[in-house]
Amino acid sequence: MDAKVMQMITALVIWTLGNEAQAQFFTPSFQDYRTYAQRSVGYVAATVQPDFTSRTVQQALSPAAPAKYKYALSKTDFAFKGSPTQQKNCAAMVQKPSDQRQMAAACLQLFNVAQGIPDFRKNNLAAALTLLIGLSLQVSKGTELTDAQIATLQRGLNDMLVDAGVMKGKPADIQAMYETSVMTGALIAGLAQNGTDEGNTTMTDIAKGLAGIVLKGFKVE
């Protein structure tokens, strides 16, 4: 995965939100994105050990020395089973049942858009976390990662996940973390860019709020 992948995900997500999902983000029903982020991303962060994640991010952004990697990226691949399920948690950000149905459909579409990007390593937990953290850094801090930084981050996260035993967990839990990471990263990217393009500070603030919660959960300062 490289910077072009990040850019393509952002562009396609903007199109998705603009065509299918944008209206419900500004209804009175849309109130609880912080709780969604804290619960869903908090679950992912706690599972992958945030102290280790923070060090991995810092190594990618400011390497003290050339990194040496232990494992192939295939070590964090997994077999995707059935259909995505985490859109129901994404939909909990809104309160009205009709809005929840729309939100669930939008979150699922965001996931599918990101999954379809060439060069994005599908069904790989390290790739999903790289996407989530990389886009959160970009939106929250204005830090656009270079190709080298993205590659270093993904390989570092890959090693961390294997060493921490995360990939030995329940397959359903691994898949849930993957779905949540991809959906949330795509949502952050699309909201941020739409807010910029339309001069909509509400949308921009929501994107930055989500991104900030993600980074805090992973102890990335």
PDB file of C-alpha atoms in Angstrom:
ATOM      1  CA  MET A   1       0.000   0.000   0.000  1.00  0.00           C
ATOM      2  CA  ASP A   2       1.255   3.496  -0.822  1.00  0.00           C
ATOM      3  CA  ALA A   3       0.165   7.138  -0.824  1.00  0.00           C
ATOM      4  CA  LYS A   4      -1.765   6.668  -4.074  1.00  0.00           C
ATOM      5  CA  VAL A   5      -3.918   4.045  -2.367  1.00  0.00           C
ATOM      6  CA  MET A   6      -4.752   6.544   0.390  1.00  0.00           C
ATOM      7  CA  GLN A   7      -5.624   9.175  -2.217  1.00  0.00           C
ATOM      8  CA  MET A   8      -7.793   6.792  -4.224  1.00  0.00           C
ATOM      9  CA  ILE A   9      -9.677   5.691  -1.131  1.00  0.00           C
ATOM     10  CA  THR A  10     -10.353   9.315  -0.225  1.00  0.00           C
ATOM     11  CA  ALA A  11     -11.536  10.160  -3.743  1.00  0.00           C
ATOM     12  CA  LEU A  12     -13.874   7.191  -4.043  1.00  0.00           C
ATOM     13  CA  VAL A  13     -15.255   7.676  -0.557  1.00  0.00           C
ATOM     14  CA  ILE A  14     -16.037  11.320  -1.380  1.00  0.00           C
ATOM     15  CA  TRP A  15     -18.021  10.131  -4.374  1.00  0.00           C
ATOM     16  CA  THR A  16     -19.840   7.571  -2.221  1.00  0.00           C
ATOM     17  CA  LEU A  17     -20.783  10.069   0.466  1.00  0.00           C
ATOM     18  CA  GLY A  18     -21.789  12.680  -2.056  1.00  0.00           C
ATOM     19  CA  ASN A  19     -24.057  10.300  -3.924  1.00  0.00           C
ATOM     20  CA  GLU A  20     -25.511   8.114  -1.194  1.00  0.00           C
ATOM     21  CA  ALA A  21     -24.883   9.107   2.369  1.00  0.00           C
ATOM     22  CA  GLN A  22     -24.258  12.775   2.880  1.00  0.00           C
ATOM     23  CA  ALA A  23     -27.709  13.972   3.951  1.00  0.00           C
ATOM     24  CA  GLN A  24     -28.112  11.944   7.110  1.00  0.00           C
ATOM     25  CA  PHE A  25     -24.852  13.184   8.609  1.00  0.00           C
ATOM     26  CA  PHE A  26     -26.554  16.473   9.448  1.00  0.00           C
ATOM     27  CA  THR A  27     -29.903  15.361  10.803  1.00  0.00           C
ATOM     28  CA  PRO A  28     -30.594  15.803  14.537  1.00  0.00           C
ATOM     29  CA  SER A  29     -30.421  12.012  14.723  1.00  0.00           C
ATOM     30  CA  PHE A  30     -26.667  12.045  14.093  1.00  0.00           C
ATOM     31  CA  GLN A  31     -25.368  12.678  17.585  1.00  0.00           C
ATOM     32  CA  ASP A  32     -23.194   9.919  18.908  1.00  0.00           C
ATOM     33  CA  TYR A  33     -20.133   9.479  16.718  1.00  0.00           C
ATOM     34  CA  ARG A  34     -17.788   9.916  19.683  1.00  0.00           C
ATOM     35  CA  THR A  35     -19.282   6.942  21.504  1.00  0.00           C
ATOM     36  CA  TYR A  36     -19.009   4.846  18.340  1.00  0.00           C
ATOM     37  CA  ALA A  37     -15.356   5.764  17.914  1.00  0.00           C
ATOM     38  CA  GLN A  38     -14.481   5.226  21.553  1.00  0.00           C
ATOM     39  CA  ARG A  39     -16.148   1.826  21.728  1.00  0.00           C
ATOM     40  CA  SER A  40     -15.248   0.393  18.344  1.00  0.00           C
ATOM     41  CA  VAL A  41     -11.770   1.815  17.932  1.00  0.00           C
ATOM     42  CA  GLY A  42     -11.094   1.371  21.637  1.00  0.00           C
ATOM     43  CA  TYR A  43     -11.788  -2.308  21.236  1.00  0.00           C
ATOM     44  CA  VAL A  44      -9.345  -2.557  18.351  1.00  0.00           C
ATOM     45  CA  ALA A  45      -6.679  -0.498  20.111  1.00  0.00           C
ATOM     46  CA  ALA A  46      -6.881  -2.481  23.349  1.00  0.00           C
ATOM     47  CA  THR A  47      -6.595  -5.751  21.470  1.00  0.00           C
ATOM     48  CA  VAL A  48      -3.505  -4.753  19.500  1.00  0.00           C
ATOM     49  CA  GLN A  49      -1.780  -3.150  22.524  1.00  0.00           C
ATOM     50  CA  PRO A  50      -1.622   0.651  22.094  1.00  0.00           C
ATOM     51  CA  ASP A  51       1.822   1.106  23.665  1.00  0.00           C
ATOM     52  CA  PHE A  52       3.351  -1.076  20.976  1.00  0.00           C
ATOM     53  CA  THR A  53       1.275   0.600  18.275  1.00  0.00           C
ATOM     54  CA  SER A  54       2.443   4.047  19.341  1.00  0.00           C
ATOM     55  CA  ARG A  55       6.085   3.018  19.124  1.00  0.00           C
ATOM     56  CA  THR A  56       5.491   1.489  15.709  1.00  0.00           C
ATOM     57  CA  VAL A  57       3.936   4.724  14.437  1.00  0.00           C
ATOM     58  CA  GLN A  58       6.824   6.800  15.769  1.00  0.00           C
ATOM     59  CA  GLN A  59       9.318   4.461  14.102  1.00  0.00           C
ATOM     60  CA  ALA A  60       7.531   4.937  10.790  1.00  0.00           C
ATOM     61  CA  LEU A  61       7.381   8.742  11.081  1.00  0.00           C
ATOM     62  CA  SER A  62      10.861   9.320  12.481  1.00  0.00           C
ATOM     63  CA  PRO A  63      13.019   6.239  12.006  1.00  0.00           C
ATOM     64  CA  ALA A  64      16.088   6.166  14.215  1.00  0.00           C
ATOM     65  CA  ALA A  65      17.621   3.498  12.018  1.00  0.00           C
ATOM     66  CA  PRO A  66      16.574   1.331   9.071  1.00  0.00           C
ATOM     67  CA  ALA A  67      13.938  -1.061  10.312  1.00  0.00           C
ATOM     68  CA  LYS A  68      14.377  -4.809  10.152  1.00  0.00           C
ATOM     69  CA  TYR A  69      11.217  -6.860   9.788  1.00  0.00           C
ATOM     70  CA  LYS A  70      10.596 -10.348  11.104  1.00  0.00           C
ATOM     71  CA  TYR A  71       7.574 -11.591   9.226  1.00  0.00           C
ATOM     72  CA  ALA A  72       6.005 -11.594   5.786  1.00  0.00           C
ATOM     73  CA  LEU A  73       2.819  -9.541   5.386  1.00  0.00           C
ATOM     74  CA  SER A  74       0.959 -12.777   4.790  1.00  0.00           C
ATOM     75  CA  LYS A  75       1.234 -13.469   8.528  1.00  0.00           C
ATOM     76  CA  THR A  76      -1.585 -10.971   9.137  1.00  0.00           C
ATOM     77  CA  ASP A  77      -3.788 -12.191   6.303  1.00  0.00           C
ATOM     78  CA  PHE A  78      -6.996 -13.926   7.338  1.00  0.00           C
ATOM     79  CA  ALA A  79      -9.876 -15.724   5.662  1.00  0.00           C
ATOM     80  CA  PHE A  80     -12.911 -13.443   5.429  1.00  0.00           C
ATOM     81  CA  LYS A  81     -16.059 -15.380   6.331  1.00  0.00           C
ATOM     82  CA  GLY A  82     -19.591 -14.482   5.326  1.00  0.00           C
ATOM     83  CA  SER A  83     -20.732 -10.888   4.921  1.00  0.00           C
ATOM     84  CA  PRO A  84     -19.563  -7.767   6.802  1.00  0.00           C
ATOM     85  CA  THR A  85     -21.346  -7.146  10.108  1.00  0.00           C
ATOM     86  CA  GLN A  86     -19.723  -4.082  11.653  1.00  0.00           C
ATOM     87  CA  GLN A  87     -21.886  -1.607   9.736  1.00  0.00           C
ATOM     88  CA  LYS A  88     -24.490  -2.132  12.467  1.00  0.00           C
ATOM     89  CA  ASN A  89     -22.118  -0.565  14.989  1.00  0.00           C
ATOM     90  CA  CYS A  90     -21.338   2.259  12.578  1.00  0.00           C
ATOM     91  CA  ALA A  91     -25.090   2.846  12.190  1.00  0.00           C
ATOM     92  CA  ALA A  92     -25.447   3.271  15.957  1.00  0.00           C
ATOM     93  CA  MET A  93     -24.071   6.793  15.505  1.00  0.00           C
ATOM     94  CA  VAL A  94     -27.584   7.863  14.581  1.00  0.00           C
ATOM     95  CA  GLN A  95     -30.777   7.350  16.544  1.00  0.00           C
ATOM     96  CA  LYS A  96     -33.752   7.175  14.203  1.00  0.00           C
ATOM     97  CA  PRO A  97     -34.336   3.683  12.752  1.00  0.00           C
ATOM     98  CA  SER A  98     -34.721   5.090   9.248  1.00  0.00           C
ATOM     99  CA  ASP A  99     -31.430   6.979   9.563  1.00  0.00           C
ATOM    100  CA  GLN A 100     -29.743   3.906  11.020  1.00  0.00           C
ATOM    101  CA  ARG A 101     -30.688   1.892   7.965  1.00  0.00           C
ATOM    102  CA  GLN A 102     -29.236   4.565   5.710  1.00  0.00           C
ATOM    103  CA  MET A 103     -26.110   4.840   7.825  1.00  0.00           C
ATOM    104  CA  ALA A 104     -25.559   1.084   7.843  1.00  0.00           C
ATOM    105  CA  ALA A 105     -25.861   1.026   4.054  1.00  0.00           C
ATOM    106  CA  ALA A 106     -23.424   3.935   3.762  1.00  0.00           C
ATOM    107  CA  CYS A 107     -20.857   2.327   6.068  1.00  0.00           C
ATOM    108  CA  LEU A 108     -21.082  -0.929   4.166  1.00  0.00           C
ATOM    109  CA  GLN A 109     -20.600   0.934   0.892  1.00  0.00           C
ATOM    110  CA  LEU A 110     -17.568   2.733   2.336  1.00  0.00           C
ATOM    111  CA  PHE A 111     -16.097  -0.621   3.306  1.00  0.00           C
ATOM    112  CA  ASN A 112     -16.706  -2.059  -0.148  1.00  0.00           C
ATOM    113  CA  VAL A 113     -15.168   1.003  -1.821  1.00  0.00           C
ATOM    114  CA  ALA A 114     -11.976   0.701   0.237  1.00  0.00           C
ATOM    115  CA  GLN A 115     -11.845  -3.048  -0.367  1.00  0.00           C
ATOM    116  CA  GLY A 116     -11.951  -2.499  -4.102  1.00  0.00           C
ATOM    117  CA  ILE A 117      -8.917  -0.209  -4.307  1.00  0.00           C
ATOM    118  CA  PRO A 118      -6.059  -1.758  -6.313  1.00  0.00           C
ATOM    119  CA  ASP A 119      -2.929  -2.420  -4.234  1.00  0.00           C
ATOM    120  CA  PHE A 120      -4.837  -2.343  -0.946  1.00  0.00           C
ATOM    121  CA  ARG A 121      -4.095  -5.686   0.710  1.00  0.00           C
ATOM    122  CA  LYS A 122      -7.566  -7.061   1.313  1.00  0.00           C
ATOM    123  CA  ASN A 123      -8.255  -9.239   4.339  1.00  0.00           C
ATOM    124  CA  ASN A 124      -5.048  -8.211   6.051  1.00  0.00           C
ATOM    125  CA  LEU A 125      -5.224  -6.720   9.540  1.00  0.00           C
ATOM    126  CA  ALA A 126      -1.961  -4.781   9.271  1.00  0.00           C
ATOM    127  CA  ALA A 127      -3.197  -3.100   6.086  1.00  0.00           C
ATOM    128  CA  ALA A 128      -6.488  -2.139   7.747  1.00  0.00           C
ATOM    129  CA  LEU A 129      -4.725  -0.598  10.747  1.00  0.00           C
ATOM    130  CA  THR A 130      -2.302   1.238   8.458  1.00  0.00           C
ATOM    131  CA  LEU A 131      -5.258   2.697   6.602  1.00  0.00           C
ATOM    132  CA  LEU A 132      -7.017   3.750   9.807  1.00  0.00           C
ATOM    133  CA  ILE A 133      -3.983   5.279  11.506  1.00  0.00           C
ATOM    134  CA  GLY A 134      -2.574   6.853   8.345  1.00  0.00           C
ATOM    135  CA  LEU A 135      -5.809   8.613   7.423  1.00  0.00           C
ATOM    136  CA  SER A 136      -6.352   9.681  11.049  1.00  0.00           C
ATOM    137  CA  LEU A 137      -2.897  11.294  11.109  1.00  0.00           C
ATOM    138  CA  GLN A 138      -3.653  13.039   7.848  1.00  0.00           C
ATOM    139  CA  VAL A 139      -6.984  14.449   9.033  1.00  0.00           C
ATOM    140  CA  SER A 140      -6.132  15.212  12.652  1.00  0.00           C
ATOM    141  CA  LYS A 141      -2.589  16.533  12.257  1.00  0.00           C
ATOM    142  CA  GLY A 142      -2.242  17.279   8.556  1.00  0.00           C
ATOM    143  CA  THR A 143       0.479  14.633   8.319  1.00  0.00           C
ATOM    144  CA  GLU A 144       0.425  12.985   4.898  1.00  0.00           C
ATOM    145  CA  LEU A 145       2.584   9.892   4.983  1.00  0.00           C
ATOM    146  CA  THR A 146       5.074   9.179   2.237  1.00  0.00           C
ATOM    147  CA  ASP A 147       5.183   5.834   0.458  1.00  0.00           C
ATOM    148  CA  ALA A 148       8.194   4.864   2.572  1.00  0.00           C
ATOM    149  CA  GLN A 149       6.430   5.819   5.810  1.00  0.00           C
ATOM    150  CA  ILE A 150       3.309   3.881   4.860  1.00  0.00           C
ATOM    151  CA  ALA A 151       5.354   0.801   4.013  1.00  0.00           C
ATOM    152  CA  THR A 152       7.322   1.088   7.252  1.00  0.00           C
ATOM    153  CA  LEU A 153       4.137   1.501   9.270  1.00  0.00           C
ATOM    154  CA  GLN A 154       2.462  -1.488   7.663  1.00  0.00           C
ATOM    155  CA  ARG A 155       5.476  -3.755   8.151  1.00  0.00           C
ATOM    156  CA  GLY A 156       5.919  -2.577  11.730  1.00  0.00           C
ATOM    157  CA  LEU A 157       2.261  -3.166  12.552  1.00  0.00           C
ATOM    158  CA  ASN A 158       2.495  -6.557  10.881  1.00  0.00           C
ATOM    159  CA  ASP A 159       5.363  -7.605  13.159  1.00  0.00           C
ATOM    160  CA  MET A 160       3.632  -6.183  16.226  1.00  0.00           C
ATOM    161  CA  LEU A 161       0.398  -8.065  15.542  1.00  0.00           C
ATOM    162  CA  VAL A 162       2.235 -11.355  15.127  1.00  0.00           C
ATOM    163  CA  ASP A 163       4.447 -10.885  18.193  1.00  0.00           C
ATOM    164  CA  ALA A 164       1.461  -9.864  20.331  1.00  0.00           C
ATOM    165  CA  GLY A 165      -0.400 -13.018  19.357  1.00  0.00           C
ATOM    166  CA  VAL A 166      -3.325 -11.097  17.905  1.00  0.00           C
ATOM    167  CA  MET A 167      -3.532 -13.354  14.866  1.00  0.00           C
ATOM    168  CA  LYS A 168      -4.029 -16.344  17.159  1.00  0.00           C
ATOM    169  CA  GLY A 169      -7.287 -14.843  18.398  1.00  0.00           C
ATOM    170  CA  LYS A 170     -10.780 -15.814  17.355  1.00  0.00           C
ATOM    171  CA  PRO A 171     -11.264 -15.434  13.591  1.00  0.00           C
ATOM    172  CA  ALA A 172     -14.516 -13.514  14.165  1.00  0.00           C
ATOM    173  CA  ASP A 173     -12.691 -10.995  16.375  1.00  0.00           C
ATOM    174  CA  ILE A 174      -9.938 -10.502  13.805  1.00  0.00           C
ATOM    175  CA  GLN A 175     -12.512  -9.923  11.084  1.00  0.00           C
ATOM    176  CA  ALA A 176     -14.436  -7.468  13.268  1.00  0.00           C
ATOM    177  CA  MET A 177     -11.257  -5.462  13.907  1.00  0.00           C
ATOM    178  CA  TYR A 178     -10.486  -5.427  10.202  1.00  0.00           C
ATOM    179  CA  GLU A 179     -13.978  -4.274   9.213  1.00  0.00           C
ATOM    180  CA  THR A 180     -14.070  -1.595  11.899  1.00  0.00           C
ATOM    181  CA  SER A 181     -10.665  -0.233  10.922  1.00  0.00           C
ATOM    182  CA  VAL A 182     -11.473  -0.027   7.220  1.00  0.00           C
ATOM    183  CA  MET A 183     -14.958   1.454   7.719  1.00  0.00           C
ATOM    184  CA  THR A 184     -13.769   4.057  10.198  1.00  0.00           C
ATOM    185  CA  GLY A 185     -10.746   5.072   8.137  1.00  0.00           C
ATOM    186  CA  ALA A 186     -12.859   5.474   5.022  1.00  0.00           C
ATOM    187  CA  LEU A 187     -15.481   7.460   6.924  1.00  0.00           C
ATOM    188  CA  ILE A 188     -12.862   9.845   8.334  1.00  0.00           C
ATOM    189  CA  ALA A 189     -11.318  10.428   4.907  1.00  0.00           C
ATOM    190  CA  GLY A 190     -14.603  11.089   3.170  1.00  0.00           C
ATOM    191  CA  LEU A 191     -16.008  13.394   5.830  1.00  0.00           C
ATOM    192  CA  ALA A 192     -12.810  15.437   5.976  1.00  0.00           C
ATOM    193  CA  GLN A 193     -12.532  15.947   2.238  1.00  0.00           C
ATOM    194  CA  ASN A 194     -16.228  16.685   1.796  1.00  0.00           C
ATOM    195  CA  GLY A 195     -16.009  19.252   4.586  1.00  0.00           C
ATOM    196  CA  THR A 196     -13.064  20.927   2.876  1.00  0.00           C
ATOM    197  CA  ASP A 197     -14.625  20.881  -0.572  1.00  0.00           C
ATOM    198  CA  GLU A 198     -17.932  22.317   0.627  1.00  0.00           C
ATOM    199  CA  GLY A 199     -16.625  24.638   3.324  1.00  0.00           C
ATOM    200  CA  ASN A 200     -18.727  22.700   5.837  1.00  0.00           C
ATOM    201  CA  THR A 201     -17.091  23.105   9.222  1.00  0.00           C
ATOM    202  CA  THR A 202     -19.517  20.692  10.887  1.00  0.00           C
ATOM    203  CA  MET A 203     -18.377  17.858   8.662  1.00  0.00           C
ATOM    204  CA  THR A 204     -14.730  18.840   9.084  1.00  0.00           C
ATOM    205  CA  ASP A 205     -15.069  18.912  12.869  1.00  0.00           C
ATOM    206  CA  ILE A 206     -16.706  15.486  12.906  1.00  0.00           C
ATOM    207  CA  ALA A 207     -13.864  14.044  10.836  1.00  0.00           C
ATOM    208  CA  LYS A 208     -11.231  15.592  13.088  1.00  0.00           C
ATOM    209  CA  GLY A 209     -13.118  14.400  16.166  1.00  0.00           C
ATOM    210  CA  LEU A 210     -13.180  10.824  14.897  1.00  0.00           C
ATOM    211  CA  ALA A 211      -9.519  10.961  13.861  1.00  0.00           C
ATOM    212  CA  GLY A 212      -8.474  12.388  17.226  1.00  0.00           C
ATOM    213  CA  ILE A 213     -10.263   9.620  19.111  1.00  0.00           C
ATOM    214  CA  VAL A 214      -8.562   7.011  16.934  1.00  0.00           C
ATOM    215  CA  LEU A 215      -5.107   8.429  17.607  1.00  0.00           C
ATOM    216  CA  LYS A 216      -5.768   8.802  21.318  1.00  0.00           C
ATOM    217  CA  GLY A 217      -6.917   5.192  21.476  1.00  0.00           C
ATOM    218  CA  PHE A 218      -3.620   4.088  19.978  1.00  0.00           C
ATOM    219  CA  LYS A 219      -1.632   6.522  22.167  1.00  0.00           C
ATOM    220  CA  VAL A 220      -0.338   8.365  19.110  1.00  0.00           C
ATOM    221  CA  GLU A 221       0.470  11.958  20.041  1.00  0.00           C
TER     222      GLU A 221
END
